PDB file of C-alpha atoms in Angstrom:
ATOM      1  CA  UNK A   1     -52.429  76.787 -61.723  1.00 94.00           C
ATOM      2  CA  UNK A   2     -51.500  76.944 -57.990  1.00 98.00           C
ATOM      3  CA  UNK A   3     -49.256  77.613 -55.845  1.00 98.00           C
ATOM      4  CA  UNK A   4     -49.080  76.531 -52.391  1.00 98.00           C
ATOM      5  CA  UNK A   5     -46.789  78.793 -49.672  1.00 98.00           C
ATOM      6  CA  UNK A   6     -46.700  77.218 -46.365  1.00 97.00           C
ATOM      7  CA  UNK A   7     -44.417  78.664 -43.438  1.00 95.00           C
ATOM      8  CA  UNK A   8     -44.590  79.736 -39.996  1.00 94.00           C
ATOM      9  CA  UNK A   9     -44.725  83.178 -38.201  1.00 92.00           C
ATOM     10  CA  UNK A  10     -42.447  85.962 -39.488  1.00 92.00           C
ATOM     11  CA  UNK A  11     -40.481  83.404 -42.166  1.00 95.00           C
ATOM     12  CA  UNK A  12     -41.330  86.027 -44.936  1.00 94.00           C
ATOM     13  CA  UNK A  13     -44.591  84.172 -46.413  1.00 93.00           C
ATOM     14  CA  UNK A  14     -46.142  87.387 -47.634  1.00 91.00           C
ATOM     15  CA  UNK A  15     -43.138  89.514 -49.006  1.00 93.00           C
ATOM     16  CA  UNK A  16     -41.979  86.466 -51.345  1.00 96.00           C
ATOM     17  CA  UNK A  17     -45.817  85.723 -52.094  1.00 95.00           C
ATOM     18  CA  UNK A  18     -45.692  89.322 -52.921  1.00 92.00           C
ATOM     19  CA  UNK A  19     -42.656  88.974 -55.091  1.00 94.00           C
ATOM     20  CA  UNK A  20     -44.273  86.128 -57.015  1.00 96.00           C
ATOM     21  CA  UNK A  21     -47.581  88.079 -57.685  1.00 95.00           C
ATOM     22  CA  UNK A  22     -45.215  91.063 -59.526  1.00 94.00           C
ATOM     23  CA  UNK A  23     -43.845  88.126 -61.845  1.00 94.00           C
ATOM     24  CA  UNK A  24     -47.109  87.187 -62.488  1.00 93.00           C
ATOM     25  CA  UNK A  25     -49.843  87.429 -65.328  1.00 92.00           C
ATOM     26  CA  UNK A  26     -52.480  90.727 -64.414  1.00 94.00           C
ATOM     27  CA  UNK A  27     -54.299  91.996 -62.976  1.00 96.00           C
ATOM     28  CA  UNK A  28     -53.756  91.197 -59.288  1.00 96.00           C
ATOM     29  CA  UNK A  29     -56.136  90.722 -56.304  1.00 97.00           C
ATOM     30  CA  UNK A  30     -55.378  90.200 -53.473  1.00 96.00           C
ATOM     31  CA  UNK A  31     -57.882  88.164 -51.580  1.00 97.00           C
ATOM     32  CA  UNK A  32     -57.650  89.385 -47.251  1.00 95.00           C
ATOM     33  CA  UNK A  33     -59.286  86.033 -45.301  1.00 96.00           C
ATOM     34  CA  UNK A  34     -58.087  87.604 -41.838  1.00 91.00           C
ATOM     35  CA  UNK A  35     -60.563  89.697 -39.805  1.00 87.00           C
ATOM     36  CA  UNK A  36     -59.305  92.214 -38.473  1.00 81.00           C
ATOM     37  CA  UNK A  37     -59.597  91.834 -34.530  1.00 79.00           C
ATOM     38  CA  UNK A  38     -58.907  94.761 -32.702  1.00 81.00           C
ATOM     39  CA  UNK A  39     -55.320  96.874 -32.476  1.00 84.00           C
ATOM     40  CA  UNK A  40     -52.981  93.877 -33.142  1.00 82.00           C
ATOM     41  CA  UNK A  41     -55.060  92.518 -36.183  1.00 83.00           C
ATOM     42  CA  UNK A  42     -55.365  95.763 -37.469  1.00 85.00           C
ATOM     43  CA  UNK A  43     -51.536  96.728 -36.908  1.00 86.00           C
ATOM     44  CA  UNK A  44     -50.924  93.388 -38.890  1.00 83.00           C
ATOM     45  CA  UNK A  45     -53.578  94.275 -41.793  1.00 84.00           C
ATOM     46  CA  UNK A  46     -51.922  97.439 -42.441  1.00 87.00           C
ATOM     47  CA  UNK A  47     -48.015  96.114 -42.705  1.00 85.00           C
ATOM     48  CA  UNK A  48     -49.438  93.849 -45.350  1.00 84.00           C
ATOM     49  CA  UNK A  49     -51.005  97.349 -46.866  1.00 84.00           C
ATOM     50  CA  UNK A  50     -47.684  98.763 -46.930  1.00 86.00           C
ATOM     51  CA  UNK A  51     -46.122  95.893 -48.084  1.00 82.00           C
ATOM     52  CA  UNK A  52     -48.436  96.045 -50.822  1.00 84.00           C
ATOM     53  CA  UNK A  53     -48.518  99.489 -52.045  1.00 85.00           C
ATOM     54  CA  UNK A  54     -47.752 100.700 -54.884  1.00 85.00           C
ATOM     55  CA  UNK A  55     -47.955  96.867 -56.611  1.00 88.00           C
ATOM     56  CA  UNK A  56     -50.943  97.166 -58.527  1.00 91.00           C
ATOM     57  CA  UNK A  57     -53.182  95.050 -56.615  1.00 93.00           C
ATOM     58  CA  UNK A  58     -57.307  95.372 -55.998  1.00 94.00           C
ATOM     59  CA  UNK A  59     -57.951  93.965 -52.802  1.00 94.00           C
ATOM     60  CA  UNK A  60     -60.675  92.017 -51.779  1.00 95.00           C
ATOM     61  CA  UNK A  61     -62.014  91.505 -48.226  1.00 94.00           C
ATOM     62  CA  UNK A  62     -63.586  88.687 -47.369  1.00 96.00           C
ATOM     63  CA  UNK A  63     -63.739  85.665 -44.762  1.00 96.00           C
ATOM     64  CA  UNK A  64     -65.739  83.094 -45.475  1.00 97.00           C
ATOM     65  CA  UNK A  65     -67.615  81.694 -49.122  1.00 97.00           C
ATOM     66  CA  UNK A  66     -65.190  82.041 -51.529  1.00 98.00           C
ATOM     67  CA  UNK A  67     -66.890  79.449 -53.866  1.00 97.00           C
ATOM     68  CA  UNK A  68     -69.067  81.820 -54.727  1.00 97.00           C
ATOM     69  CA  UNK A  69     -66.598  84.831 -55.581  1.00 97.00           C
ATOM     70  CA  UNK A  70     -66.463  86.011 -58.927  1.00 97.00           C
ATOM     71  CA  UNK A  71     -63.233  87.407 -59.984  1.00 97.00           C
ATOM     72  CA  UNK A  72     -63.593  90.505 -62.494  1.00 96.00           C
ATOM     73  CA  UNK A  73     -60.735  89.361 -64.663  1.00 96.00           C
ATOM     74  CA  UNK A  74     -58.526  86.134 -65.349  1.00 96.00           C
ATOM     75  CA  UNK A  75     -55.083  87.297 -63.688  1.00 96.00           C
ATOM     76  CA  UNK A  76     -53.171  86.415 -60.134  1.00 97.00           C
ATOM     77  CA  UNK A  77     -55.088  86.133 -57.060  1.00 98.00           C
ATOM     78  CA  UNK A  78     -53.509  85.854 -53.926  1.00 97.00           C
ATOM     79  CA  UNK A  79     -55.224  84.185 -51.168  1.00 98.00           C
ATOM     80  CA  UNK A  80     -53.773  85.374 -47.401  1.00 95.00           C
ATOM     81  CA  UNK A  81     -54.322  83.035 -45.463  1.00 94.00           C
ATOM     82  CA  UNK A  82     -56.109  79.613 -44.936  1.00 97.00           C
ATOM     83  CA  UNK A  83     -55.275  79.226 -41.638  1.00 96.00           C
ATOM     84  CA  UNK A  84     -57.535  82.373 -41.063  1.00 95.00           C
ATOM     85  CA  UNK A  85     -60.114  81.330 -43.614  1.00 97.00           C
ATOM     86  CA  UNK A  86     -60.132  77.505 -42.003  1.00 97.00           C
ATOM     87  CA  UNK A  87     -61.160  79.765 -38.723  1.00 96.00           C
ATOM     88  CA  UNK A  88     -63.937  82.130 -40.725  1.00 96.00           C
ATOM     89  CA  UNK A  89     -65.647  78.837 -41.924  1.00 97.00           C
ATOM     90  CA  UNK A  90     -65.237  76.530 -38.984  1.00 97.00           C
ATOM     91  CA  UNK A  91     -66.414  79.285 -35.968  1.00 94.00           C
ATOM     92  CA  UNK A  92     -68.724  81.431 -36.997  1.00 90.00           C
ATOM     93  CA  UNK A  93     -69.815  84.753 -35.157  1.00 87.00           C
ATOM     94  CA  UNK A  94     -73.060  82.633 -33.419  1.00 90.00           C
ATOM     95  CA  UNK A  95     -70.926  80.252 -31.521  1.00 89.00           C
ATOM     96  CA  UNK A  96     -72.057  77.477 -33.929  1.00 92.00           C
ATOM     97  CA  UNK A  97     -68.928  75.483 -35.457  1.00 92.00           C
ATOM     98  CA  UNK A  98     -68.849  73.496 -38.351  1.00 93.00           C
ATOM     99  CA  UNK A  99     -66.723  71.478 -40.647  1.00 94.00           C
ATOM    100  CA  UNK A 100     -64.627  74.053 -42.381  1.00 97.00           C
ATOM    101  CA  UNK A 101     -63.016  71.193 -44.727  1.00 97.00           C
ATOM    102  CA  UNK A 102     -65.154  71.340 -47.986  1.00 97.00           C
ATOM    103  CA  UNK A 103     -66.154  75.128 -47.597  1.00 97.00           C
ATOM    104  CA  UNK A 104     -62.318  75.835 -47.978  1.00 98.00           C
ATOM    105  CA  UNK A 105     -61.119  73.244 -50.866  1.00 98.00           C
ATOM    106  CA  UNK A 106     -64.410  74.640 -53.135  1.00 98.00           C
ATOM    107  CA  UNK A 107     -63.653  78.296 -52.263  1.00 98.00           C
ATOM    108  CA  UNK A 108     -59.659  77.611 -53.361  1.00 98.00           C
ATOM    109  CA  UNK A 109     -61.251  75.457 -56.214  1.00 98.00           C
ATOM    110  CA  UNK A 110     -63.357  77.896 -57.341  1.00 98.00           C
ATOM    111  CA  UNK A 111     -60.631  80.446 -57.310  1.00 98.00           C
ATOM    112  CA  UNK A 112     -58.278  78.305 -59.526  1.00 98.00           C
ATOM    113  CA  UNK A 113     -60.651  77.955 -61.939  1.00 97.00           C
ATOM    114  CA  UNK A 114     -61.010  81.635 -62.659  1.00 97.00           C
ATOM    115  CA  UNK A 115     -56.922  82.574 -62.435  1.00 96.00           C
ATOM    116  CA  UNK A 116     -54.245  81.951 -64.574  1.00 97.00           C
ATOM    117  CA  UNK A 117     -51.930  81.627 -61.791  1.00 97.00           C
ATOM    118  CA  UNK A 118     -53.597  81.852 -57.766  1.00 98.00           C
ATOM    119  CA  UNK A 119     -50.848  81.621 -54.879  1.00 98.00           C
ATOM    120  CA  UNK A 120     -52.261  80.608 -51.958  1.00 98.00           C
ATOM    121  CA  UNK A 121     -50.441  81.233 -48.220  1.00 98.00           C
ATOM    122  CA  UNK A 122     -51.079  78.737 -45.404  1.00 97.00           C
ATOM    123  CA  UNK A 123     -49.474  77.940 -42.192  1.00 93.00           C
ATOM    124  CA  UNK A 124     -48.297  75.095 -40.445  1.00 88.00           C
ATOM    125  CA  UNK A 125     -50.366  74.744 -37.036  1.00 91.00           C
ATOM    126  CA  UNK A 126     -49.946  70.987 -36.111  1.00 88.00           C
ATOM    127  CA  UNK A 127     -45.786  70.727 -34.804  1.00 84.00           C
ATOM    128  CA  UNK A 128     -46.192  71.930 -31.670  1.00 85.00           C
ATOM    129  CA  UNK A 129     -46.940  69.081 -29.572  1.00 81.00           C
ATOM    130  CA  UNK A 130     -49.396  70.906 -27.248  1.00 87.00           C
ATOM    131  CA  UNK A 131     -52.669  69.297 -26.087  1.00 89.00           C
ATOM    132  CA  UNK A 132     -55.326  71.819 -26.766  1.00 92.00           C
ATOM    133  CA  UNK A 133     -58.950  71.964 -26.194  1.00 94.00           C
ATOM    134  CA  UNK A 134     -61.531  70.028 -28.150  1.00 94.00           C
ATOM    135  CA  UNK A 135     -62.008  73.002 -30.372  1.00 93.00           C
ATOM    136  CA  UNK A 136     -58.309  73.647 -31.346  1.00 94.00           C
ATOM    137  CA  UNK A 137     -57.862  70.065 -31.926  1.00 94.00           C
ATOM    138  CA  UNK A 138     -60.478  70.161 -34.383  1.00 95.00           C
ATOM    139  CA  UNK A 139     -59.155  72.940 -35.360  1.00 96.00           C
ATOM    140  CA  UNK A 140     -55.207  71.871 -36.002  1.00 95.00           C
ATOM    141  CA  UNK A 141     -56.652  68.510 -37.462  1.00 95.00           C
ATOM    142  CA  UNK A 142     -58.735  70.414 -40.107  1.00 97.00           C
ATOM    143  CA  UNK A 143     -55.928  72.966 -40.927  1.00 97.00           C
ATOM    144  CA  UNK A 144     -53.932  69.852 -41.421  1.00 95.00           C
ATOM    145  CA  UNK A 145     -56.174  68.027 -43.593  1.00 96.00           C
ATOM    146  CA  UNK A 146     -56.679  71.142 -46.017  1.00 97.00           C
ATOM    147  CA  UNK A 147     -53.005  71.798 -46.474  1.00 97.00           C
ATOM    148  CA  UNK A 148     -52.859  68.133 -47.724  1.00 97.00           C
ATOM    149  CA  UNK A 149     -55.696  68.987 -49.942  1.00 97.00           C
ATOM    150  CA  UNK A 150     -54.502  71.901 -51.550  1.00 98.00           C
ATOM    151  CA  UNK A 151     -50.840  70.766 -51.768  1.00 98.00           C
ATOM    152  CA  UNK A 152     -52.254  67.359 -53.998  1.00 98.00           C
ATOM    153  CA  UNK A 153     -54.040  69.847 -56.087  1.00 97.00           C
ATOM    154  CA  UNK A 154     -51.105  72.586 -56.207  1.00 98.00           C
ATOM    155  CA  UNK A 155     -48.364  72.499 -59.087  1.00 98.00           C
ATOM    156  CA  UNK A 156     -45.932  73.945 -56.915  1.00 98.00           C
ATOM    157  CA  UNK A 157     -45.652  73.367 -53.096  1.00 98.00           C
ATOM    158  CA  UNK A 158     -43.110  76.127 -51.185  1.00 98.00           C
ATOM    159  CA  UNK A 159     -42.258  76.022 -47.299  1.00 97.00           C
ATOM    160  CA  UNK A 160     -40.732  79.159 -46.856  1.00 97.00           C
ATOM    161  CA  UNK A 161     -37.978  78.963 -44.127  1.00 97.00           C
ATOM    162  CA  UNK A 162     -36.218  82.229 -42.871  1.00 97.00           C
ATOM    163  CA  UNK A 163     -37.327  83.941 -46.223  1.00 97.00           C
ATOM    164  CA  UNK A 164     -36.015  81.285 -48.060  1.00 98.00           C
ATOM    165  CA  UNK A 165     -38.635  78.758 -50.375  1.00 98.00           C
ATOM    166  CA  UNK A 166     -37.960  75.336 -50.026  1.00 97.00           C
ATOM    167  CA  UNK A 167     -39.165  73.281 -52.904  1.00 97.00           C
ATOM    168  CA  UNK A 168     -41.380  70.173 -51.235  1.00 97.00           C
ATOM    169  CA  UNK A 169     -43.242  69.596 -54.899  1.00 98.00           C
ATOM    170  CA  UNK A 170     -42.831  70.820 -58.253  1.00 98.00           C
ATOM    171  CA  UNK A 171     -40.220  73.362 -59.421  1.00 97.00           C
ATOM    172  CA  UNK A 172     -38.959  76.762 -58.170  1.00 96.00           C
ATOM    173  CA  UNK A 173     -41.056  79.350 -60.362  1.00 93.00           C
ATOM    174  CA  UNK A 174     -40.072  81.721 -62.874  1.00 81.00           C
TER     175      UNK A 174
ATOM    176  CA  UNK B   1     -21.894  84.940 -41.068  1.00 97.00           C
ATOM    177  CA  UNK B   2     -23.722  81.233 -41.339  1.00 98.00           C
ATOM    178  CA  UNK B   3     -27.111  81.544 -39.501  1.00 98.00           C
ATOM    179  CA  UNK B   4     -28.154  77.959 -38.030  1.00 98.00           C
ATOM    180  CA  UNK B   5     -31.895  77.370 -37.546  1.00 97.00           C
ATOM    181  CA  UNK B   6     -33.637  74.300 -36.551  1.00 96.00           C
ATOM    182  CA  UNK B   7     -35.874  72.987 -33.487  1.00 93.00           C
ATOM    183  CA  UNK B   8     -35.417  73.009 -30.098  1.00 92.00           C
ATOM    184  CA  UNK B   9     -33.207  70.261 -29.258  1.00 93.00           C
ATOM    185  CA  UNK B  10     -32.760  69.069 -33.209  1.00 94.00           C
ATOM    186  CA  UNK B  11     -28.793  69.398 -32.338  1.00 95.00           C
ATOM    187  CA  UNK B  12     -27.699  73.300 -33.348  1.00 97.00           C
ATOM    188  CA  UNK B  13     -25.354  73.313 -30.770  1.00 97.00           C
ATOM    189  CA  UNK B  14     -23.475  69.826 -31.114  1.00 96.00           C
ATOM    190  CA  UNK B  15     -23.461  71.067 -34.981  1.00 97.00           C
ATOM    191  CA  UNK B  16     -21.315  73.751 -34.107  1.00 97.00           C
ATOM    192  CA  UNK B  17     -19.091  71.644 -31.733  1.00 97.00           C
ATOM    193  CA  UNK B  18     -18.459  69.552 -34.947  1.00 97.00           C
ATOM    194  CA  UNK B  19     -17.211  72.210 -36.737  1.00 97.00           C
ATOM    195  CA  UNK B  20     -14.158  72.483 -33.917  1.00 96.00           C
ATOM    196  CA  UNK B  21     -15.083  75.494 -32.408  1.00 97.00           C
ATOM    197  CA  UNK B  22     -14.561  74.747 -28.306  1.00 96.00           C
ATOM    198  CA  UNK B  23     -17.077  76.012 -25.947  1.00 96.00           C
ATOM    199  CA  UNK B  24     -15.029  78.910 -25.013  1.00 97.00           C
ATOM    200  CA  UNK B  25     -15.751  80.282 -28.641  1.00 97.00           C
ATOM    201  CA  UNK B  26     -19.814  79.813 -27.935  1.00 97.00           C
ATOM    202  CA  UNK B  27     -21.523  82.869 -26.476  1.00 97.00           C
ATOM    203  CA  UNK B  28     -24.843  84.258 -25.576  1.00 96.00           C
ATOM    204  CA  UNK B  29     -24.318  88.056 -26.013  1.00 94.00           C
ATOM    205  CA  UNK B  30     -23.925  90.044 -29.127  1.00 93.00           C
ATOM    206  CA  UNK B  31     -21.114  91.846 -27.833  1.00 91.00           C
ATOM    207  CA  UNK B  32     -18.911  89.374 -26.199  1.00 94.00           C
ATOM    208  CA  UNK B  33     -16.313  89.090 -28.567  1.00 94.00           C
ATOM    209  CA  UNK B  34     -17.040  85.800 -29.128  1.00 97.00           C
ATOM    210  CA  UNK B  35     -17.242  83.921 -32.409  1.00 97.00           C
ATOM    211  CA  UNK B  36     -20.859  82.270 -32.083  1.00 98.00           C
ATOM    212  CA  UNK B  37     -23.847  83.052 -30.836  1.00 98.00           C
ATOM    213  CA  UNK B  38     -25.771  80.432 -29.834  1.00 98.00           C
ATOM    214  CA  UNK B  39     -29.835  81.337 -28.838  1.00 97.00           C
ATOM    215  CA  UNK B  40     -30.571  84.408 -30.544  1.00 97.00           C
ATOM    216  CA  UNK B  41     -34.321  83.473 -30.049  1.00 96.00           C
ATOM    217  CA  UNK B  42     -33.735  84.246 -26.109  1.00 96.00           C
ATOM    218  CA  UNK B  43     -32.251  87.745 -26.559  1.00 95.00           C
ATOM    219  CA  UNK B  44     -35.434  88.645 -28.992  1.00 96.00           C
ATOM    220  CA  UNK B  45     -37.578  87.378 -25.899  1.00 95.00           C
ATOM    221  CA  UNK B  46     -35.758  89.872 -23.870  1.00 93.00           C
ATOM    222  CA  UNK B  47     -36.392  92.833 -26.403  1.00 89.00           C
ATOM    223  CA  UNK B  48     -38.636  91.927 -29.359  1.00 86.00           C
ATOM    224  CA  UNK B  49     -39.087  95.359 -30.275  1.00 87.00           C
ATOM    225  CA  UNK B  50     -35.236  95.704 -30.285  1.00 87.00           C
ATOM    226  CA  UNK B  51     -34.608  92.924 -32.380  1.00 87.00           C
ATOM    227  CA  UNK B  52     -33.702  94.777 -35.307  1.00 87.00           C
ATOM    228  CA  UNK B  53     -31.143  96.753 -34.228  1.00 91.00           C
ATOM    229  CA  UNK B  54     -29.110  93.342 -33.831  1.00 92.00           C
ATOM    230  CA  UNK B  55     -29.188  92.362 -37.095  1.00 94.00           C
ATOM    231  CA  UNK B  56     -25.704  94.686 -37.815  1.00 93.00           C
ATOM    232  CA  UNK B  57     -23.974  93.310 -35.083  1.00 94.00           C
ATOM    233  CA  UNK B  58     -25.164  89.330 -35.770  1.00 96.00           C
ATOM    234  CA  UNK B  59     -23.468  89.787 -38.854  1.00 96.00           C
ATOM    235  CA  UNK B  60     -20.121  90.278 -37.550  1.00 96.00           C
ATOM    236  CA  UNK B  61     -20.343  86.994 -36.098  1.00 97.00           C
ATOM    237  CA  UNK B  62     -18.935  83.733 -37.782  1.00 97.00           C
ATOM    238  CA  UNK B  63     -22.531  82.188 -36.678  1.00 98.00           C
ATOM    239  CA  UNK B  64     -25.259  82.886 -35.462  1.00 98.00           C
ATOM    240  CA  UNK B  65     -27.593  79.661 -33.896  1.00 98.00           C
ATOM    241  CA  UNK B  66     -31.126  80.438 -33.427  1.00 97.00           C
ATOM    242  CA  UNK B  67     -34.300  78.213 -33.000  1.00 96.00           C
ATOM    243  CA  UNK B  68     -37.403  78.074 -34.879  1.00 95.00           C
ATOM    244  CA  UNK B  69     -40.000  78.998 -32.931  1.00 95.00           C
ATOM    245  CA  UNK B  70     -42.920  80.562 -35.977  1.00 94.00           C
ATOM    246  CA  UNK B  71     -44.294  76.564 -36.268  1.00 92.00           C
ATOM    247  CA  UNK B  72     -47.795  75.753 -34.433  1.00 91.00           C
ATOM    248  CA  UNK B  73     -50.760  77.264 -33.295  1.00 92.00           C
ATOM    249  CA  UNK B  74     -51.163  80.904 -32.788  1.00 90.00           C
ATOM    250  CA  UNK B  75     -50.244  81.444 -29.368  1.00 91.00           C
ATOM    251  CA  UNK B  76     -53.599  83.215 -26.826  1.00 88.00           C
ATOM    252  CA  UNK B  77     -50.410  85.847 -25.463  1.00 92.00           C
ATOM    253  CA  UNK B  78     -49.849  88.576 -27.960  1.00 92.00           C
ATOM    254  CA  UNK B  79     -46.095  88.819 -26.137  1.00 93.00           C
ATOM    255  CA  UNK B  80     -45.790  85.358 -27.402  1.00 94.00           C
ATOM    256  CA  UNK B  81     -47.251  86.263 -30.937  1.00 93.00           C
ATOM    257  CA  UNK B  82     -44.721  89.373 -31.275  1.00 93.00           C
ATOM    258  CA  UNK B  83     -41.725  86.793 -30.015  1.00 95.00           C
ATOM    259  CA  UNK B  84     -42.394  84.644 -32.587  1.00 94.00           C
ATOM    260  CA  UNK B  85     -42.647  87.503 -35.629  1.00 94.00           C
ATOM    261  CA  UNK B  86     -39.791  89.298 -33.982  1.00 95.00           C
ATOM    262  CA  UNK B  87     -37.728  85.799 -34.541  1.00 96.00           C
ATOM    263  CA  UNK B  88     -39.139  85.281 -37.015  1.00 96.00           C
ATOM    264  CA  UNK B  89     -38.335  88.556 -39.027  1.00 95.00           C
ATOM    265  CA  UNK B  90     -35.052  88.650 -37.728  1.00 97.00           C
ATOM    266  CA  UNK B  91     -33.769  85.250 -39.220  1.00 97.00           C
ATOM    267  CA  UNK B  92     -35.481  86.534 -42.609  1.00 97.00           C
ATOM    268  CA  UNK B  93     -33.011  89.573 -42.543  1.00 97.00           C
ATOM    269  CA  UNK B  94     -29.912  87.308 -40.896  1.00 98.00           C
ATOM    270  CA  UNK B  95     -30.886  84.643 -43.987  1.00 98.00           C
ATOM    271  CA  UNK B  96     -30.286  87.478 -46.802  1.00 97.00           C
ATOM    272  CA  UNK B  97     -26.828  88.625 -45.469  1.00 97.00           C
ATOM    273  CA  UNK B  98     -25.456  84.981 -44.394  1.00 98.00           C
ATOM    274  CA  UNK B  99     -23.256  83.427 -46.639  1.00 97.00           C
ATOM    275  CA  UNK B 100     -24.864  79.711 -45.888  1.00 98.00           C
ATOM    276  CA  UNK B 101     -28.538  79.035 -43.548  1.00 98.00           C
ATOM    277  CA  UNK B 102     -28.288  75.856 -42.290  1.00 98.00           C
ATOM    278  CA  UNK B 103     -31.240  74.382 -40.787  1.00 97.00           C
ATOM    279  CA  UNK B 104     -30.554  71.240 -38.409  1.00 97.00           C
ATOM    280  CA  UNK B 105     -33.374  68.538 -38.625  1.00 95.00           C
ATOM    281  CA  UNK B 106     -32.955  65.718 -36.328  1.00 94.00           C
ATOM    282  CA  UNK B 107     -29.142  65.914 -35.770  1.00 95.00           C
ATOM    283  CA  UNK B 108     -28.844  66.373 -39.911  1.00 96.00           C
ATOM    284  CA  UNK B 109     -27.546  69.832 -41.303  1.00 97.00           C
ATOM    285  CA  UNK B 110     -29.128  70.615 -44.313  1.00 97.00           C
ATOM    286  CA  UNK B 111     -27.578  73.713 -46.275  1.00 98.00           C
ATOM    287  CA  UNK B 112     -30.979  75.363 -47.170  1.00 97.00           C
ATOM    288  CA  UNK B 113     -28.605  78.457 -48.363  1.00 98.00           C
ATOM    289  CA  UNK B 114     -25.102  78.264 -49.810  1.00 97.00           C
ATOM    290  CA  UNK B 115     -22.703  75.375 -48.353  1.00 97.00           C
ATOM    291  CA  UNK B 116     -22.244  74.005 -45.711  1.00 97.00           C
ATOM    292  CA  UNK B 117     -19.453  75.093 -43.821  1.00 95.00           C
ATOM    293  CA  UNK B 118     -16.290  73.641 -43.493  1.00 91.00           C
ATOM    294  CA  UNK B 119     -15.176  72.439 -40.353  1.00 89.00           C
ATOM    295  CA  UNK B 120     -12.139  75.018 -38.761  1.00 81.00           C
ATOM    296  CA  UNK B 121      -8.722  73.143 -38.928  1.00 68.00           C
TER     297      UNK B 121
END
């Protein structure tokens, strides 16, 4: 069963993913799709640590491939975030790009299949109204394609909005 | 305090005219004795890293407008990334201690917290 968190920067995406995970069956992994790219990334990576500590979750690292993850346990997986994991599978550390569409939706497949409950965090990329390069474009069109993906598989669909979720489909959950 | 979030130009400001407060009662600075606070997002871009240390004061306010600016692709300038957190975060903490959010889409307030608020008499 999934469900879907979508939100901007800084609306409080993680903390009530976070708060969701606690309510939810165990164990708990949390699944890290962003890289962490020098001071910044790394600065970021470790407020979600702290966020995190203390909650009882085994984190996993990883960037790309998840249809091929094996979870040690049924539980609550959280997967942070598809906007970074749309980047891991679509540029890859060659140079080479490639269509990042079905690597995602079988990797978030995959890890529905093996949770009892998997709460997945994207963003919304594609309201900005600025022309960007070929690349981006791609980029913003795939991201966009995805989150309609995963929101007509998703029980529940959340936009979080100054820390407050938003119901766009399903229910609130308990 | 009501926090009121919404796009630029989605029509935060003309909300709070039609509540009946007159432009004398709309400020820009924290400590201006003023009722309303209208772009909060501009004094975060002046001091991102000080943005927390508004939140006490913000709350005095009757309301506090601010525009939602997280949306789109990661920005290339980390100043712009930390804007956006810093605004972000702020209207996350401003959200908990309001007694409505209203977020403004297309001219249309929708209470996404608590009431609306009533127009002043």
């Amino acid at each position: 069963m999934m469900i879907l968190l979508i939100g901007g920067a800084g609306c409080g995406k993680s903390a009530y993913a976070e708060k969701l995970c606690m309510e939810s069956p165990l164990p708990r992994y949390y699944l890290a799709a962003m890289q962490p790219y020098g001071p910044e990334g790394e600065a970021r990576i470790a407020r979600h640590r702290r966020l995190r500590e203390g909650k009882g979750f085994t984190t996993i690292e990883r960037y790309t491939d998840y249809a091929s993850l094996m979870l040690p346990a049924r539980g609550t997986a959280l997967l942070e975030c598809v906007a970074n994991l749309t980047a891991n599978e679509m540029f890859a550390q060659d140079g080479s790009v490639a269509d990042p569409v079905e690597n995602v939706l079988s990797g978030v497949d995959a890890l529905d299949r093996q949770c009892d409950r998997l709460i997945v965090v994207t963003n919304d990329v594609g309201s900005d109204g600025i022309e960007y390069d070929a690349a981006t474009s791609a980029y913003v069109e795939a991201l966009g394609r995805i989150n309609a993906a995963l929101a007509a598989r998703a029980e529940t669909v959340l936009e979080l909005v100054a820390g407050i979720p938003l119901v766009l489909k399903g229910e609130l959950p308990v | 305090m009501v926090l009121i979030i919404g796009a630029y130009g989605a029509g935060k400001t003309e909300y709070v005219r039609s509540l009946g407060y007159p432009d004398a009662a709309l400020g820009e600075a924290v400590d201006d004795g003023k009722p309303v606070l209208l772009h909060l997002e501009a004094l975060v871009r002046q001091r991102p890293d000080g943005a927390d240390a508004l939140a006490d004061t913000l709350c005095k306010k009757e309301i506090v407008v601010c525009r939602e600016v997280g949306n789109g692709v990661i920005p290339l300038k980390k100043e712009d990334r930390t804007y956006r957190d810093a605004v972000g975060r702020l209207c996350v903490r401003l959200a908990k201690e309001a007694a409505s959010v209203v977020r403004v889409v297309a001219g249309i307030p929708v209470a996404i917290k608590g009431e609306l608020p009533c127009a002043l008499r």
